[in-house]
Tab-separated table of C-alpha atoms in Angstrom:
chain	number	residue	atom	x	y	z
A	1	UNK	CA	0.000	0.000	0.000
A	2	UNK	CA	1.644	3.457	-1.065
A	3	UNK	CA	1.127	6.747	0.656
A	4	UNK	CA	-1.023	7.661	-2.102
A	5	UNK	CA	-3.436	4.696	-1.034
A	6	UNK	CA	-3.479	5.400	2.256
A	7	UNK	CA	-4.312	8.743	1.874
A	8	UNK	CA	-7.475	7.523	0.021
A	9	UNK	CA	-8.356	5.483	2.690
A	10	UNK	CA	-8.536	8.614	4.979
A	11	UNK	CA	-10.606	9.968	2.415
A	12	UNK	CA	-13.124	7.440	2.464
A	13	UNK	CA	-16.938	8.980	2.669
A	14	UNK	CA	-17.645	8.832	6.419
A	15	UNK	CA	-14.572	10.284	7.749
A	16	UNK	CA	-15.098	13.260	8.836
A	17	UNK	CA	-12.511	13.628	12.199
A	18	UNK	CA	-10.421	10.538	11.461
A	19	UNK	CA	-9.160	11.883	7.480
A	20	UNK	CA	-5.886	12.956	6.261
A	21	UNK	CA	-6.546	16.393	8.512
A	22	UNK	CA	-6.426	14.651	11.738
A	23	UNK	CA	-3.255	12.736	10.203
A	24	UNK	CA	-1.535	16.139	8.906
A	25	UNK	CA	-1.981	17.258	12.391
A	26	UNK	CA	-0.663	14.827	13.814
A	27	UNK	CA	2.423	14.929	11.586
A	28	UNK	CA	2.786	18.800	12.264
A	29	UNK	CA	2.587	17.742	16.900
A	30	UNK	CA	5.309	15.296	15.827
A	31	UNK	CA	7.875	17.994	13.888
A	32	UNK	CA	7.703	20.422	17.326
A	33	UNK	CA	8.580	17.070	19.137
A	34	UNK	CA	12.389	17.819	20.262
A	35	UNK	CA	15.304	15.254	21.139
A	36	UNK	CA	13.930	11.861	19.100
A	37	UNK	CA	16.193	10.162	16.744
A	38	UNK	CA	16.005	9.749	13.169
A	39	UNK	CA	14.580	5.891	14.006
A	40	UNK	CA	12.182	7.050	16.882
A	41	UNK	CA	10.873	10.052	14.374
A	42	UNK	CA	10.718	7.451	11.416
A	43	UNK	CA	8.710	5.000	13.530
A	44	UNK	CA	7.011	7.658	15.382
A	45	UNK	CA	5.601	9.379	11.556
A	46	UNK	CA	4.890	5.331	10.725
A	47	UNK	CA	2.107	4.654	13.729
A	48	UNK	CA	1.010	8.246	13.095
A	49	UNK	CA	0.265	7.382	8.918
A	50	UNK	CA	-1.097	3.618	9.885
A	51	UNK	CA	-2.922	4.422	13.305
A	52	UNK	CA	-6.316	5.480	11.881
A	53	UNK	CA	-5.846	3.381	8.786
A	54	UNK	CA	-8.707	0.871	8.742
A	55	UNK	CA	-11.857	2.970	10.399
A	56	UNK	CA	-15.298	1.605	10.697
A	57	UNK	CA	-17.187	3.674	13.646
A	58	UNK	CA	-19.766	0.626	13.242
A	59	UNK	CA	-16.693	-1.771	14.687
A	60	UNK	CA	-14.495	-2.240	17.918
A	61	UNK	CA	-11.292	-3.458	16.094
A	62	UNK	CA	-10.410	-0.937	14.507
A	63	UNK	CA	-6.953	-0.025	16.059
A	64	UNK	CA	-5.759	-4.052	15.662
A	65	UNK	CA	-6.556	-4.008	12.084
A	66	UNK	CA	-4.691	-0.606	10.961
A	67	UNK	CA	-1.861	-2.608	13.396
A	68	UNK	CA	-1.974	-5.259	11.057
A	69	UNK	CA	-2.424	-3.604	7.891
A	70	UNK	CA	1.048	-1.492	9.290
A	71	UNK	CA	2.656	-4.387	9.802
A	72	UNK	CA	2.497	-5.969	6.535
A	73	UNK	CA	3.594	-2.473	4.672
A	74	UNK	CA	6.171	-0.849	6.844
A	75	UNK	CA	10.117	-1.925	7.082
A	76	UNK	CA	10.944	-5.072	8.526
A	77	UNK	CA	12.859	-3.534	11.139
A	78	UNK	CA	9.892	-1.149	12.182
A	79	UNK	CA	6.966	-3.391	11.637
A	80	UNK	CA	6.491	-4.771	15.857
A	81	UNK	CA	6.984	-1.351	17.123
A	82	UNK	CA	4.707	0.666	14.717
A	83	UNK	CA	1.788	-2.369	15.544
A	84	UNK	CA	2.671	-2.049	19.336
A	85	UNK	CA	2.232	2.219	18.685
A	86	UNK	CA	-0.840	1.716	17.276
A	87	UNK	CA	-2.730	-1.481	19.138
A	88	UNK	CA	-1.890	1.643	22.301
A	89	UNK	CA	-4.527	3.717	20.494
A	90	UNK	CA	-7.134	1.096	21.524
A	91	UNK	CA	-7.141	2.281	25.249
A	92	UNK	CA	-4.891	5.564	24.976
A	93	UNK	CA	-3.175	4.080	28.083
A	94	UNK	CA	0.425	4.225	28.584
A	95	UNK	CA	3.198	2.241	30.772
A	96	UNK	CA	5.319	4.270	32.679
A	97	UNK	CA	8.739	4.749	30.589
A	98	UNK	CA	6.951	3.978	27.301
A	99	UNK	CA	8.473	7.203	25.746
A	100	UNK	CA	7.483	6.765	21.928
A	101	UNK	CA	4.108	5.601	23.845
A	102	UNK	CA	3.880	8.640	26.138
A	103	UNK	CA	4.471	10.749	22.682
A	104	UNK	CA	2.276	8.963	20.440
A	105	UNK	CA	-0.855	8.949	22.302
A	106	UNK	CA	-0.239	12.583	23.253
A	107	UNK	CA	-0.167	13.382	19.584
A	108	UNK	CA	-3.563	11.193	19.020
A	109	UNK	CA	-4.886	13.309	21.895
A	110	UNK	CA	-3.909	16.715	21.606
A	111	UNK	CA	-6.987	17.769	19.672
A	112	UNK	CA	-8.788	17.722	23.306
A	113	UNK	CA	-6.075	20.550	24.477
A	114	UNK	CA	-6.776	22.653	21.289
A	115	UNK	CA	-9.074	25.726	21.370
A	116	UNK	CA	-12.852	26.249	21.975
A	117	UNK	CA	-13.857	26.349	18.632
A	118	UNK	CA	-11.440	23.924	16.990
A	119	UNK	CA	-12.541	21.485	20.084
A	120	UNK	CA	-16.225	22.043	19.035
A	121	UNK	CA	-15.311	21.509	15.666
A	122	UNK	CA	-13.863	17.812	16.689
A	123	UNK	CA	-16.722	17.177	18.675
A	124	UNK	CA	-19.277	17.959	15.856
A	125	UNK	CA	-17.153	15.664	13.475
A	126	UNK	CA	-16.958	12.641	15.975
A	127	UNK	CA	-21.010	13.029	16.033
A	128	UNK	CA	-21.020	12.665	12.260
A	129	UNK	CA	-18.944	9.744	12.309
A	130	UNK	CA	-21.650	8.449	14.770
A	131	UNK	CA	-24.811	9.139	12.963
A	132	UNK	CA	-25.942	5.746	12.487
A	133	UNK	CA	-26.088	5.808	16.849
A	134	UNK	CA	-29.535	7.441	18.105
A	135	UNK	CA	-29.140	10.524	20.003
A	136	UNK	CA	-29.711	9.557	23.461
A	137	UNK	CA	-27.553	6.410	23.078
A	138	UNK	CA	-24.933	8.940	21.922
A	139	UNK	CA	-24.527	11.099	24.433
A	140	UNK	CA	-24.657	8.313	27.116
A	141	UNK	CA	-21.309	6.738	25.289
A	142	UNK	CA	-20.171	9.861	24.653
A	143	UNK	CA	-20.049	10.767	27.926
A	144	UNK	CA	-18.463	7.307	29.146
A	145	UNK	CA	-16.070	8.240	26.787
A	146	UNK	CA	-15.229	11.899	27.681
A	147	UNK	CA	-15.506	11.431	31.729
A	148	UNK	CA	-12.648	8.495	31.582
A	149	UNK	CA	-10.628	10.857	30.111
A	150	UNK	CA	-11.389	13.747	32.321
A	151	UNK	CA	-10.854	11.279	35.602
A	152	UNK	CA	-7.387	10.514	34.661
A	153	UNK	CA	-4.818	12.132	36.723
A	154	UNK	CA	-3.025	12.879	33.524
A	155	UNK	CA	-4.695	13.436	29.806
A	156	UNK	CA	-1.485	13.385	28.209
A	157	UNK	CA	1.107	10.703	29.000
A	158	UNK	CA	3.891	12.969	27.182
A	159	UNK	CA	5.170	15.688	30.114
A	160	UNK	CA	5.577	18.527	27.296
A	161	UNK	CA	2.177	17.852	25.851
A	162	UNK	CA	0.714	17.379	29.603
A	163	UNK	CA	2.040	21.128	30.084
A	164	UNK	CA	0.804	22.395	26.958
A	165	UNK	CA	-2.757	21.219	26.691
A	166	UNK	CA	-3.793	19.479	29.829
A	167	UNK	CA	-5.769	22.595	31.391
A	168	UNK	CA	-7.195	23.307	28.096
A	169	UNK	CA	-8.515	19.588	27.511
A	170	UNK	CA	-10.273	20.071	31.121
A	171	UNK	CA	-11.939	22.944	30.224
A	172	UNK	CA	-13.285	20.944	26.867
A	173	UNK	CA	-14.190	17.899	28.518
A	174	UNK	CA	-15.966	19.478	31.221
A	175	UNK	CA	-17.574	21.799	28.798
A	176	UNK	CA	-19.079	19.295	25.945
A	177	UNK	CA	-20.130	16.797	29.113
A	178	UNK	CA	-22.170	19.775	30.370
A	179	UNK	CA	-23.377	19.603	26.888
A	180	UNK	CA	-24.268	15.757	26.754
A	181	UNK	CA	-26.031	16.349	30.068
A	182	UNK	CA	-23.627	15.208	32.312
A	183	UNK	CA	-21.471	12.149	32.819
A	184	UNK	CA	-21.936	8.300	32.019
Protein backbone atom coordinates (compact mmCIF):
# COMPACT_ATOMS: atom_id res chain seq x y z
CA UNK A 1 0.00 0.00 0.00
CA UNK A 2 1.64 3.46 -1.06
CA UNK A 3 1.13 6.75 0.66
CA UNK A 4 -1.02 7.66 -2.10
CA UNK A 5 -3.44 4.70 -1.03
CA UNK A 6 -3.48 5.40 2.26
CA UNK A 7 -4.31 8.74 1.87
CA UNK A 8 -7.48 7.52 0.02
CA UNK A 9 -8.36 5.48 2.69
CA UNK A 10 -8.54 8.61 4.98
CA UNK A 11 -10.61 9.97 2.42
CA UNK A 12 -13.12 7.44 2.46
CA UNK A 13 -16.94 8.98 2.67
CA UNK A 14 -17.65 8.83 6.42
CA UNK A 15 -14.57 10.28 7.75
CA UNK A 16 -15.10 13.26 8.84
CA UNK A 17 -12.51 13.63 12.20
CA UNK A 18 -10.42 10.54 11.46
CA UNK A 19 -9.16 11.88 7.48
CA UNK A 20 -5.89 12.96 6.26
CA UNK A 21 -6.55 16.39 8.51
CA UNK A 22 -6.43 14.65 11.74
CA UNK A 23 -3.26 12.74 10.20
CA UNK A 24 -1.54 16.14 8.91
CA UNK A 25 -1.98 17.26 12.39
CA UNK A 26 -0.66 14.83 13.81
CA UNK A 27 2.42 14.93 11.59
CA UNK A 28 2.79 18.80 12.26
CA UNK A 29 2.59 17.74 16.90
CA UNK A 30 5.31 15.30 15.83
CA UNK A 31 7.87 17.99 13.89
CA UNK A 32 7.70 20.42 17.33
CA UNK A 33 8.58 17.07 19.14
CA UNK A 34 12.39 17.82 20.26
CA UNK A 35 15.30 15.25 21.14
CA UNK A 36 13.93 11.86 19.10
CA UNK A 37 16.19 10.16 16.74
CA UNK A 38 16.01 9.75 13.17
CA UNK A 39 14.58 5.89 14.01
CA UNK A 40 12.18 7.05 16.88
CA UNK A 41 10.87 10.05 14.37
CA UNK A 42 10.72 7.45 11.42
CA UNK A 43 8.71 5.00 13.53
CA UNK A 44 7.01 7.66 15.38
CA UNK A 45 5.60 9.38 11.56
CA UNK A 46 4.89 5.33 10.73
CA UNK A 47 2.11 4.65 13.73
CA UNK A 48 1.01 8.25 13.09
CA UNK A 49 0.27 7.38 8.92
CA UNK A 50 -1.10 3.62 9.88
CA UNK A 51 -2.92 4.42 13.31
CA UNK A 52 -6.32 5.48 11.88
CA UNK A 53 -5.85 3.38 8.79
CA UNK A 54 -8.71 0.87 8.74
CA UNK A 55 -11.86 2.97 10.40
CA UNK A 56 -15.30 1.60 10.70
CA UNK A 57 -17.19 3.67 13.65
CA UNK A 58 -19.77 0.63 13.24
CA UNK A 59 -16.69 -1.77 14.69
CA UNK A 60 -14.50 -2.24 17.92
CA UNK A 61 -11.29 -3.46 16.09
CA UNK A 62 -10.41 -0.94 14.51
CA UNK A 63 -6.95 -0.03 16.06
CA UNK A 64 -5.76 -4.05 15.66
CA UNK A 65 -6.56 -4.01 12.08
CA UNK A 66 -4.69 -0.61 10.96
CA UNK A 67 -1.86 -2.61 13.40
CA UNK A 68 -1.97 -5.26 11.06
CA UNK A 69 -2.42 -3.60 7.89
CA UNK A 70 1.05 -1.49 9.29
CA UNK A 71 2.66 -4.39 9.80
CA UNK A 72 2.50 -5.97 6.54
CA UNK A 73 3.59 -2.47 4.67
CA UNK A 74 6.17 -0.85 6.84
CA UNK A 75 10.12 -1.93 7.08
CA UNK A 76 10.94 -5.07 8.53
CA UNK A 77 12.86 -3.53 11.14
CA UNK A 78 9.89 -1.15 12.18
CA UNK A 79 6.97 -3.39 11.64
CA UNK A 80 6.49 -4.77 15.86
CA UNK A 81 6.98 -1.35 17.12
CA UNK A 82 4.71 0.67 14.72
CA UNK A 83 1.79 -2.37 15.54
CA UNK A 84 2.67 -2.05 19.34
CA UNK A 85 2.23 2.22 18.69
CA UNK A 86 -0.84 1.72 17.28
CA UNK A 87 -2.73 -1.48 19.14
CA UNK A 88 -1.89 1.64 22.30
CA UNK A 89 -4.53 3.72 20.49
CA UNK A 90 -7.13 1.10 21.52
CA UNK A 91 -7.14 2.28 25.25
CA UNK A 92 -4.89 5.56 24.98
CA UNK A 93 -3.17 4.08 28.08
CA UNK A 94 0.42 4.23 28.58
CA UNK A 95 3.20 2.24 30.77
CA UNK A 96 5.32 4.27 32.68
CA UNK A 97 8.74 4.75 30.59
CA UNK A 98 6.95 3.98 27.30
CA UNK A 99 8.47 7.20 25.75
CA UNK A 100 7.48 6.77 21.93
CA UNK A 101 4.11 5.60 23.84
CA UNK A 102 3.88 8.64 26.14
CA UNK A 103 4.47 10.75 22.68
CA UNK A 104 2.28 8.96 20.44
CA UNK A 105 -0.86 8.95 22.30
CA UNK A 106 -0.24 12.58 23.25
CA UNK A 107 -0.17 13.38 19.58
CA UNK A 108 -3.56 11.19 19.02
CA UNK A 109 -4.89 13.31 21.90
CA UNK A 110 -3.91 16.71 21.61
CA UNK A 111 -6.99 17.77 19.67
CA UNK A 112 -8.79 17.72 23.31
CA UNK A 113 -6.07 20.55 24.48
CA UNK A 114 -6.78 22.65 21.29
CA UNK A 115 -9.07 25.73 21.37
CA UNK A 116 -12.85 26.25 21.97
CA UNK A 117 -13.86 26.35 18.63
CA UNK A 118 -11.44 23.92 16.99
CA UNK A 119 -12.54 21.49 20.08
CA UNK A 120 -16.23 22.04 19.03
CA UNK A 121 -15.31 21.51 15.67
CA UNK A 122 -13.86 17.81 16.69
CA UNK A 123 -16.72 17.18 18.67
CA UNK A 124 -19.28 17.96 15.86
CA UNK A 125 -17.15 15.66 13.48
CA UNK A 126 -16.96 12.64 15.98
CA UNK A 127 -21.01 13.03 16.03
CA UNK A 128 -21.02 12.67 12.26
CA UNK A 129 -18.94 9.74 12.31
CA UNK A 130 -21.65 8.45 14.77
CA UNK A 131 -24.81 9.14 12.96
CA UNK A 132 -25.94 5.75 12.49
CA UNK A 133 -26.09 5.81 16.85
CA UNK A 134 -29.54 7.44 18.11
CA UNK A 135 -29.14 10.52 20.00
CA UNK A 136 -29.71 9.56 23.46
CA UNK A 137 -27.55 6.41 23.08
CA UNK A 138 -24.93 8.94 21.92
CA UNK A 139 -24.53 11.10 24.43
CA UNK A 140 -24.66 8.31 27.12
CA UNK A 141 -21.31 6.74 25.29
CA UNK A 142 -20.17 9.86 24.65
CA UNK A 143 -20.05 10.77 27.93
CA UNK A 144 -18.46 7.31 29.15
CA UNK A 145 -16.07 8.24 26.79
CA UNK A 146 -15.23 11.90 27.68
CA UNK A 147 -15.51 11.43 31.73
CA UNK A 148 -12.65 8.49 31.58
CA UNK A 149 -10.63 10.86 30.11
CA UNK A 150 -11.39 13.75 32.32
CA UNK A 151 -10.85 11.28 35.60
CA UNK A 152 -7.39 10.51 34.66
CA UNK A 153 -4.82 12.13 36.72
CA UNK A 154 -3.03 12.88 33.52
CA UNK A 155 -4.69 13.44 29.81
CA UNK A 156 -1.49 13.38 28.21
CA UNK A 157 1.11 10.70 29.00
CA UNK A 158 3.89 12.97 27.18
CA UNK A 159 5.17 15.69 30.11
CA UNK A 160 5.58 18.53 27.30
CA UNK A 161 2.18 17.85 25.85
CA UNK A 162 0.71 17.38 29.60
CA UNK A 163 2.04 21.13 30.08
CA UNK A 164 0.80 22.40 26.96
CA UNK A 165 -2.76 21.22 26.69
CA UNK A 166 -3.79 19.48 29.83
CA UNK A 167 -5.77 22.59 31.39
CA UNK A 168 -7.19 23.31 28.10
CA UNK A 169 -8.52 19.59 27.51
CA UNK A 170 -10.27 20.07 31.12
CA UNK A 171 -11.94 22.94 30.22
CA UNK A 172 -13.29 20.94 26.87
CA UNK A 173 -14.19 17.90 28.52
CA UNK A 174 -15.97 19.48 31.22
CA UNK A 175 -17.57 21.80 28.80
CA UNK A 176 -19.08 19.30 25.94
CA UNK A 177 -20.13 16.80 29.11
CA UNK A 178 -22.17 19.78 30.37
CA UNK A 179 -23.38 19.60 26.89
CA UNK A 180 -24.27 15.76 26.75
CA UNK A 181 -26.03 16.35 30.07
CA UNK A 182 -23.63 15.21 32.31
CA UNK A 183 -21.47 12.15 32.82
CA UNK A 184 -21.94 8.30 32.02
Amino acid sequence: MTREELAAAYAAPGRHYHNLSHIRDCLAALARVDSLSAAERETLTEAIWWHDAVYDPTRRDNEERSAELAEQHVRTELREEVGRLIRLTMTHDVSAGDRLGAILISIDLSILGSDPARYDAYAAAIRREFSHVNEDDYRIGRARVLSRFAAREVIFPDPDFAAMYDQQARANLARELAALGGGA
